[in-house]
Tab-separated table of C-alpha atoms in Angstrom:
chain	number	residue	atom	x	y	z
A	11	MET	CA	30.148	3.585	4.474
A	12	ALA	CA	33.114	1.606	3.160
A	13	HIS	CA	32.879	1.713	-0.697
A	14	GLY	CA	36.488	0.122	-0.940
A	15	THR	CA	36.481	-3.540	-2.576
A	16	ASP	CA	38.532	-6.347	-0.316
A	17	THR	CA	40.711	-8.672	-2.601
A	18	SER	CA	42.002	-10.688	0.549
A	19	HIS	CA	38.733	-13.388	-0.468
A	20	GLY	CA	39.146	-12.752	-4.126
A	21	HIS	CA	40.198	-15.726	-6.526
A	22	GLY	CA	42.026	-14.675	-9.668
A	23	ASP	CA	40.459	-11.633	-11.057
A	24	THR	CA	37.186	-12.198	-9.064
A	25	VAL	CA	36.695	-9.386	-6.330
A	26	VAL	CA	34.799	-9.701	-3.153
A	27	ASP	CA	32.854	-6.519	-2.662
A	28	HIS	CA	31.902	-5.725	0.919
A	29	SER	CA	30.695	-2.443	0.611
A	30	HIS	CA	26.841	-3.164	1.289
A	31	HIS	CA	25.879	-2.713	4.809
A	32	ALA	CA	22.128	-2.680	5.734
A	33	HIS	CA	20.235	-2.016	8.945
A	34	VAL	CA	18.457	-4.647	10.140
A	35	CYS	CA	15.402	-4.243	12.635
A	36	SER	CA	14.814	-6.488	15.600
A	37	PHE	CA	11.989	-8.873	15.905
A	38	GLN	CA	10.752	-6.945	18.860
A	39	ALA	CA	10.649	-3.804	17.277
A	40	PHE	CA	9.007	-5.505	13.841
A	41	PHE	CA	6.303	-7.138	16.461
A	42	GLY	CA	5.637	-4.041	18.344
A	43	ILE	CA	4.655	-2.148	15.280
A	44	TYR	CA	2.850	-4.697	13.798
A	45	VAL	CA	0.882	-4.962	17.212
A	46	THR	CA	0.305	-1.027	17.131
A	47	LEU	CA	-1.307	-1.292	13.407
A	48	LEU	CA	-3.656	-3.959	14.771
A	49	PHE	CA	-4.615	-1.699	17.749
A	50	LEU	CA	-4.629	1.290	15.752
A	51	THR	CA	-7.355	-0.862	13.367
A	52	PHE	CA	-9.712	-1.496	16.240
A	53	VAL	CA	-9.615	2.358	17.081
A	54	THR	CA	-10.618	3.429	13.625
A	55	VAL	CA	-13.330	1.134	13.579
A	56	ALA	CA	-14.430	1.431	17.403
A	57	ILE	CA	-14.573	5.265	16.580
A	58	ALA	CA	-16.351	5.077	13.574
A	59	GLU	CA	-19.700	6.483	13.174
A	60	PRO	CA	-21.409	3.484	11.395
A	61	VAL	CA	-20.350	0.861	13.812
A	62	SER	CA	-20.260	2.688	17.225
A	63	GLY	CA	-22.972	5.248	16.487
A	64	LEU	CA	-20.595	7.945	17.754
A	65	HIS	CA	-21.609	11.376	16.441
A	66	LEU	CA	-18.389	13.542	15.953
A	67	GLY	CA	-19.789	15.607	13.053
A	68	SER	CA	-16.976	16.596	10.556
A	69	ALA	CA	-14.308	15.732	12.805
A	70	SER	CA	-15.019	11.872	12.059
A	71	MET	CA	-13.757	11.930	9.299
A	72	LEU	CA	-10.662	14.050	9.945
A	73	VAL	CA	-10.144	11.686	13.003
A	74	ALA	CA	-10.193	8.745	10.890
A	75	MET	CA	-7.790	10.143	8.804
A	76	ALA	CA	-5.159	11.178	11.305
A	77	VAL	CA	-5.186	7.357	12.569
A	78	ALA	CA	-4.655	6.358	8.798
A	79	ALA	CA	-1.979	8.521	9.004
A	80	VAL	CA	-0.125	7.679	12.057
A	81	LYS	CA	-0.456	3.769	10.606
A	82	ALA	CA	1.119	4.833	7.235
A	83	ALA	CA	3.932	6.592	9.300
A	84	LEU	CA	4.524	3.704	11.099
A	85	VAL	CA	4.659	1.257	7.833
A	86	MET	CA	7.183	3.885	6.031
A	87	THR	CA	9.628	4.499	8.858
A	88	VAL	CA	9.967	0.927	10.108
A	89	PHE	CA	8.471	-1.586	7.746
A	90	MET	CA	9.983	0.091	4.454
A	91	HIS	CA	12.882	1.190	6.637
A	92	LEU	CA	12.792	4.924	5.591
A	93	ARG	CA	14.126	5.777	8.930
A	94	TRP	CA	17.399	3.971	8.073
A	95	ASP	CA	17.410	4.854	4.292
A	96	THR	CA	19.097	7.513	2.473
A	97	ALA	CA	18.175	10.964	2.215
A	98	MET	CA	17.490	10.679	-1.741
A	99	ASN	CA	15.084	7.513	-1.491
A	100	ASN	CA	13.497	9.507	1.357
A	101	LEU	CA	13.015	12.653	-1.124
A	102	ALA	CA	11.652	10.364	-3.995
A	103	PHE	CA	8.867	9.036	-1.568
A	104	LEU	CA	8.040	12.146	0.692
A	105	GLY	CA	8.432	14.224	-2.209
A	106	SER	CA	5.564	12.411	-4.083
A	107	LEU	CA	3.228	12.742	-0.773
A	108	ILE	CA	3.639	16.467	-0.618
A	109	PHE	CA	2.810	16.505	-4.054
A	110	LEU	CA	-0.024	14.722	-3.349
A	111	SER	CA	-1.020	16.709	-0.832
A	112	LEU	CA	-0.934	20.130	-3.154
A	113	LEU	CA	-3.469	18.179	-5.643
A	114	PHE	CA	-6.001	17.459	-2.450
A	115	LEU	CA	-5.490	20.860	-0.851
A	116	PHE	CA	-6.354	22.451	-4.634
A	117	THR	CA	-9.220	20.070	-4.692
A	118	LEU	CA	-10.749	20.747	-1.752
A	119	ALA	CA	-10.174	24.729	-2.107
A	120	ASP	CA	-11.777	24.651	-5.427
A	121	HIS	CA	-14.873	22.737	-4.178
A	122	SER	CA	-15.047	24.873	-0.837
A	123	THR	CA	-15.177	28.257	-2.517
A	124	ARG	CA	-17.401	27.383	-5.143
A	125	GLN	CA	-20.544	29.296	-3.978
A	126	VAL	CA	-18.189	32.751	-4.022
A	127	ALA	CA	-15.964	31.927	-7.029
A	128	ASP	CA	-17.631	34.111	-9.501
A	129	PRO	CA	-18.865	37.257	-7.553
A	130	ILE	CA	-20.675	39.722	-9.377
A	131	GLY	CA	-20.699	43.398	-7.994
A	132	GLY	CA	-19.301	41.764	-5.039
A	133	THR	CA	-22.529	39.955	-4.283
A	134	PRO	CA	-20.972	35.803	-4.037
A	135	VAL	CA	-23.137	33.885	-6.980
A	136	GLU	CA	-24.861	31.000	-5.727
A	137	VAL	CA	-23.579	28.053	-7.870
A	138	LYS	CA	-26.190	24.978	-8.462
A	139	ARG	CA	-24.314	21.480	-8.631
A	140	PHE	CA	-25.444	18.676	-10.607
A	141	GLY	CA	-28.151	16.360	-8.850
A	142	GLN	CA	-29.555	19.357	-6.661
A	143	ASP	CA	-32.202	21.892	-6.987
B	24	MET	CA	41.667	-4.523	-11.964
B	25	GLY	CA	39.788	-2.969	-14.365
B	26	HIS	CA	38.588	-6.252	-16.059
B	27	SER	CA	37.835	-7.907	-13.110
B	28	THR	CA	34.526	-9.419	-11.806
B	29	ILE	CA	33.014	-8.240	-8.694
B	30	VAL	CA	31.001	-10.567	-6.323
B	31	THR	CA	29.113	-9.958	-3.272
B	32	PRO	CA	30.060	-12.088	0.052
B	33	THR	CA	28.403	-15.391	0.340
B	34	PRO	CA	27.722	-17.226	3.506
B	35	GLN	CA	27.884	-20.407	4.244
B	36	GLY	CA	25.282	-23.041	3.352
B	37	GLY	CA	24.541	-23.467	-0.321
B	38	PHE	CA	23.867	-19.820	-1.144
B	39	GLN	CA	24.538	-18.333	-4.657
B	40	THR	CA	27.233	-16.140	-5.406
B	41	HIS	CA	25.903	-13.071	-6.855
B	42	THR	CA	27.775	-10.940	-9.565
B	43	VAL	CA	27.826	-7.143	-9.531
B	44	ALA	CA	26.717	-6.015	-13.012
B	45	HIS	CA	29.810	-4.529	-14.803
B	46	HIS	CA	28.600	-0.838	-14.873
B	47	PHE	CA	28.384	-0.735	-11.034
B	48	LYS	CA	31.657	0.127	-9.189
B	49	THR	CA	30.299	-1.682	-5.674
B	50	ALA	CA	27.811	-3.851	-4.419
B	51	GLU	CA	26.841	-1.031	-2.477
B	52	GLN	CA	26.162	1.278	-5.539
B	53	GLU	CA	24.614	-1.491	-7.471
B	54	PHE	CA	22.091	-1.883	-4.246
B	55	GLN	CA	21.304	1.838	-4.083
B	56	SER	CA	20.797	2.550	-7.799
B	57	ALA	CA	18.205	-0.382	-7.750
B	58	LYS	CA	16.627	1.149	-4.646
B	59	LEU	CA	16.276	4.790	-5.847
B	60	ALA	CA	14.395	3.711	-9.403
B	61	PHE	CA	12.005	1.439	-6.846
B	62	TRP	CA	11.341	4.518	-4.645
B	63	LEU	CA	10.609	6.399	-7.791
B	64	PHE	CA	8.426	3.727	-9.399
B	65	LEU	CA	6.294	3.675	-5.876
B	66	ALA	CA	6.001	7.622	-6.078
B	67	THR	CA	4.597	6.896	-9.715
B	68	GLU	CA	1.963	4.235	-7.564
B	69	VAL	CA	1.149	7.212	-5.071
B	70	MET	CA	0.220	9.291	-8.029
B	71	LEU	CA	-2.045	6.711	-9.406
B	72	PHE	CA	-4.059	6.135	-6.178
B	73	GLY	CA	-4.037	9.857	-5.403
B	74	GLY	CA	-5.888	10.756	-8.581
B	75	LEU	CA	-8.303	8.248	-7.342
B	76	PHE	CA	-8.387	9.721	-3.610
B	77	ALA	CA	-8.670	13.054	-5.145
B	78	ALA	CA	-11.678	12.055	-7.021
B	79	TYR	CA	-13.089	10.433	-3.623
B	80	ILE	CA	-12.617	13.627	-1.855
B	81	TYR	CA	-14.167	16.010	-4.251
B	82	TYR	CA	-17.422	14.005	-4.991
B	83	HIS	CA	-17.707	13.022	-1.037
B	84	ASP	CA	-18.019	16.632	-0.386
B	85	VAL	CA	-20.600	17.078	-2.858
B	86	TYR	CA	-22.579	14.401	-2.324
B	87	PRO	CA	-22.042	13.151	1.152
B	88	GLU	CA	-24.839	11.131	1.715
B	89	THR	CA	-24.320	9.297	-1.380
B	90	PHE	CA	-21.188	7.984	-0.072
B	91	GLN	CA	-22.538	7.444	3.841
B	92	LYS	CA	-25.387	5.349	2.282
B	93	GLY	CA	-23.312	3.518	-0.262
B	94	GLY	CA	-20.842	2.874	2.119
B	95	ALA	CA	-23.390	1.337	4.702
B	96	LEU	CA	-23.773	-1.497	2.235
B	97	LEU	CA	-20.618	-2.779	2.341
B	98	ASP	CA	-19.992	-5.205	5.191
B	99	TRP	CA	-17.066	-3.345	7.528
B	100	LYS	CA	-16.441	-6.689	9.412
B	101	LEU	CA	-14.932	-8.042	6.029
B	102	GLY	CA	-13.170	-5.175	5.594
B	103	ALA	CA	-11.896	-4.786	9.102
B	104	LEU	CA	-10.641	-8.616	8.284
B	105	ASN	CA	-9.141	-7.464	5.167
B	106	THR	CA	-7.548	-4.619	6.939
B	107	GLY	CA	-5.924	-7.520	9.627
B	108	LEU	CA	-4.957	-9.595	6.692
B	109	LEU	CA	-2.992	-7.058	4.730
B	110	LEU	CA	-1.719	-5.678	8.128
B	111	THR	CA	-0.303	-9.280	9.043
B	112	SER	CA	1.006	-9.650	5.773
B	113	SER	CA	2.833	-6.730	5.990
B	114	TRP	CA	4.527	-7.752	9.143
B	115	THR	CA	5.513	-11.183	7.560
B	116	MET	CA	6.916	-9.578	4.428
B	117	ALA	CA	9.095	-7.571	6.614
B	118	MET	CA	10.192	-10.318	8.900
B	119	GLY	CA	10.870	-11.980	5.181
B	120	VAL	CA	13.206	-9.114	3.850
B	121	ARG	CA	14.845	-9.628	7.609
B	122	ALA	CA	15.314	-13.480	7.120
B	123	SER	CA	17.070	-12.666	3.926
B	124	GLN	CA	19.320	-9.749	5.447
B	125	LEU	CA	20.353	-12.172	8.003
B	126	SER	CA	21.091	-15.191	5.188
B	127	GLN	CA	17.877	-17.089	6.672
B	128	ARG	CA	16.856	-19.281	3.700
B	129	LYS	CA	14.344	-21.615	5.800
B	130	GLN	CA	12.959	-18.527	7.697
B	131	LEU	CA	12.933	-16.151	4.284
B	132	VAL	CA	10.653	-18.948	2.606
B	133	TRP	CA	8.327	-19.429	5.662
B	134	TRP	CA	7.530	-15.600	6.272
B	135	LEU	CA	7.326	-15.127	2.055
B	136	VAL	CA	4.648	-18.276	2.428
B	137	ALA	CA	2.764	-16.634	5.164
B	138	THR	CA	2.321	-13.238	3.384
B	139	VAL	CA	1.090	-15.395	0.067
B	140	VAL	CA	-1.526	-17.049	2.213
B	141	CYS	CA	-2.481	-13.743	3.760
B	142	ALA	CA	-2.584	-12.259	0.328
B	143	ALA	CA	-4.731	-15.213	-0.944
B	144	GLY	CA	-7.068	-14.690	2.172
B	145	PHE	CA	-7.697	-11.052	1.280
B	146	MET	CA	-8.459	-12.125	-2.473
B	147	VAL	CA	-10.742	-14.433	-1.383
B	148	VAL	CA	-12.943	-12.194	0.962
B	149	LYS	CA	-12.740	-9.437	-2.069
B	150	TYR	CA	-13.844	-12.446	-4.343
B	151	ILE	CA	-16.823	-12.786	-1.682
B	152	GLU	CA	-17.861	-8.936	-1.495
B	153	TYR	CA	-17.624	-8.343	-5.127
B	154	SER	CA	-19.593	-11.549	-5.916
B	155	THR	CA	-22.572	-10.757	-3.404
B	156	LYS	CA	-22.856	-7.292	-4.940
B	157	TYR	CA	-22.623	-8.488	-8.637
B	158	HIS	CA	-25.521	-10.635	-7.930
B	159	HIS	CA	-27.489	-7.683	-6.271
B	160	GLY	CA	-26.983	-5.514	-9.346
B	161	ILE	CA	-24.481	-3.682	-7.598
B	162	PHE	CA	-21.320	-3.453	-9.924
B	163	ALA	CA	-19.076	-0.910	-11.688
B	164	PHE	CA	-20.409	0.376	-15.026
B	165	THR	CA	-23.109	2.268	-15.742
B	166	GLY	CA	-24.856	-1.195	-17.663
B	167	LEU	CA	-24.425	-3.242	-15.017
B	168	PHE	CA	-25.644	-1.228	-12.320
B	169	SER	CA	-29.231	-2.240	-11.159
B	170	PRO	CA	-29.607	-2.782	-7.784
B	171	ASP	CA	-32.277	-5.560	-7.076
B	172	ASP	CA	-34.739	-5.568	-4.663
B	173	HIS	CA	-32.450	-6.446	-1.523
B	174	TYR	CA	-30.687	-3.233	-1.956
B	175	ALA	CA	-32.764	-0.537	-3.929
B	176	PRO	CA	-34.603	0.831	-0.755
B	177	ASP	CA	-31.056	1.711	0.809
B	178	LEU	CA	-30.438	3.913	-2.513
B	179	GLN	CA	-33.820	5.204	-2.812
B	180	GLY	CA	-33.727	8.717	-3.560
B	181	LEU	CA	-29.929	9.387	-3.551
B	182	ALA	CA	-27.962	11.777	-5.960
B	183	TYR	CA	-25.921	9.017	-8.229
B	184	PRO	CA	-25.431	6.143	-6.091
B	185	GLN	CA	-23.306	4.197	-8.969
B	186	LEU	CA	-20.692	7.285	-8.146
B	187	TYR	CA	-20.083	6.034	-4.581
B	188	PHE	CA	-19.925	2.156	-6.255
B	189	ASN	CA	-17.882	3.284	-9.667
B	190	LEU	CA	-15.102	4.680	-6.864
B	191	TYR	CA	-15.495	1.683	-4.822
B	192	PHE	CA	-14.683	-0.745	-7.386
B	193	THR	CA	-12.093	1.051	-9.200
B	194	MET	CA	-10.119	1.911	-6.069
B	195	THR	CA	-10.518	-1.742	-4.581
B	196	GLY	CA	-10.053	-3.138	-8.341
B	197	ILE	CA	-6.706	-1.506	-8.927
B	198	HIS	CA	-5.791	-2.014	-5.147
B	199	GLY	CA	-6.396	-6.169	-5.899
B	200	LEU	CA	-4.872	-6.104	-9.288
B	201	HIS	CA	-1.808	-4.867	-7.206
B	202	VAL	CA	-2.250	-7.886	-4.776
B	203	LEU	CA	-2.497	-10.493	-7.568
B	204	ILE	CA	0.796	-8.709	-9.106
B	205	GLY	CA	2.339	-8.953	-5.539
B	206	MET	CA	1.542	-12.584	-5.002
B	207	ILE	CA	3.152	-13.615	-8.246
B	208	ALA	CA	6.351	-11.630	-7.236
B	209	ILE	CA	6.305	-13.028	-3.737
B	210	ALA	CA	6.132	-16.550	-4.889
B	211	TRP	CA	8.811	-15.982	-7.463
B	212	LEU	CA	10.962	-14.992	-4.158
B	213	ILE	CA	9.575	-18.208	-2.564
B	214	TRP	CA	10.942	-19.985	-5.552
B	215	ARG	CA	14.138	-18.195	-5.863
B	216	GLY	CA	14.692	-18.436	-1.945
B	217	ALA	CA	14.403	-21.669	-1.425
B	218	GLN	CA	17.104	-21.962	-4.175
B	219	GLY	CA	19.427	-20.012	-1.859
B	220	ARG	CA	19.643	-16.900	-3.959
B	221	PHE	CA	19.210	-14.306	-1.554
B	222	HIS	CA	21.266	-13.530	1.376
B	223	SER	CA	23.237	-11.119	3.578
B	224	GLY	CA	25.351	-10.175	0.559
B	225	TRP	CA	22.148	-9.801	-1.876
B	226	TYR	CA	18.672	-9.520	-1.592
B	227	THR	CA	17.700	-6.845	-3.647
B	228	PRO	CA	14.652	-8.463	-5.024
B	229	VAL	CA	13.598	-9.622	-1.790
B	230	GLU	CA	13.753	-5.679	-0.669
B	231	LEU	CA	12.130	-4.067	-3.665
B	232	VAL	CA	9.115	-6.712	-3.646
B	233	GLY	CA	8.944	-5.629	0.029
B	234	LEU	CA	8.857	-2.340	-0.312
B	235	TYR	CA	5.987	-2.883	-3.142
B	236	TRP	CA	4.017	-4.952	-0.661
B	237	HIS	CA	4.107	-2.259	2.215
B	238	VAL	CA	2.724	0.346	-0.302
B	239	VAL	CA	-0.017	-2.304	-1.515
B	240	ASP	CA	-0.671	-1.974	2.360
B	241	LEU	CA	-0.364	1.864	2.975
B	242	ILE	CA	-2.885	2.316	0.192
B	243	TRP	CA	-5.538	-0.132	2.001
B	244	ILE	CA	-4.623	1.511	5.215
B	245	PHE	CA	-6.711	4.617	3.848
B	246	LEU	CA	-9.130	2.848	1.540
B	247	PHE	CA	-10.469	1.152	4.640
B	248	PRO	CA	-12.208	3.964	6.783
B	249	LEU	CA	-13.032	5.970	3.222
B	250	LEU	CA	-14.992	3.137	1.715
B	251	TYR	CA	-16.373	0.902	4.569
B	252	LEU	CA	-16.778	3.607	7.753
B	253	VAL	CA	-18.256	6.220	5.811
B	254	PRO	CA	-19.244	8.773	8.854
């Protein structure tokens, strides 16, 4: 990356700096991503239990989130240019997602291990929840 | 050269020259500094919504039926329409940033206008959804939650039905606020863009508002299936 300044176009003590170069995506690339995003939205709706009546059980939410994650990845890498961005900018944003996944992971771990969280003498203790008898 | 003014290249066609702030060595350094700071701001946005998503994950796990029946009271067609509108606006925004990189002044303005129109459409749909729910006694906050005969039978016997709707109104409310702020920012870009302020030599505000707008889209990509299509 050129960091020098080019005085050839300068007037007096004004210096024209050509150091900034950007990656420019093609129309086709952006349009292709856009169409893919619309298609994945259609997939999300088509396989959703309340719309299609498909019974995927506990996989239903996982599939919906997996499709959403693919959509998010397309927006981030192409629309947000992260693919061509600096390592520092990638770290700043992807780092937040890593910490977010920790938050989700421990929230889920807490809930899914609730009933065995407080064993007495090796026997899991049933923990009652609010709103449930 | 110590006191010389650094400017970025200005293309032909009535564009305004950008002067690099004196504490930056190069135009590239100025651009990257602004961008890194903005990515850090976007990381805090992820954390803001992340807390709400964590609340959703937890309560959905505890009261799956409340979320399923609550979500069934939303119109998934309106949610899908809004998803289409936001995805379209994300594409037009990306095209707007591209137009500014290529010094296409007219195209920049029109892509941004298309973005604001889609955003306004999103807010109109959101208004229709909110007002319908409000008139039937469904709103955030305990005092405003008293579903009328239209909705009450569907919520009969559910544990804490307002739990789902509190999350729905909080998440979509904060998201909608971000859409409104984005519309104001894009309107400002249109105004300055029409004046020839943004071009290949300097388009930092277009780039940053673009990134912000894509994050607004990113959050909705997850909100739509979580709120409208609860299995």
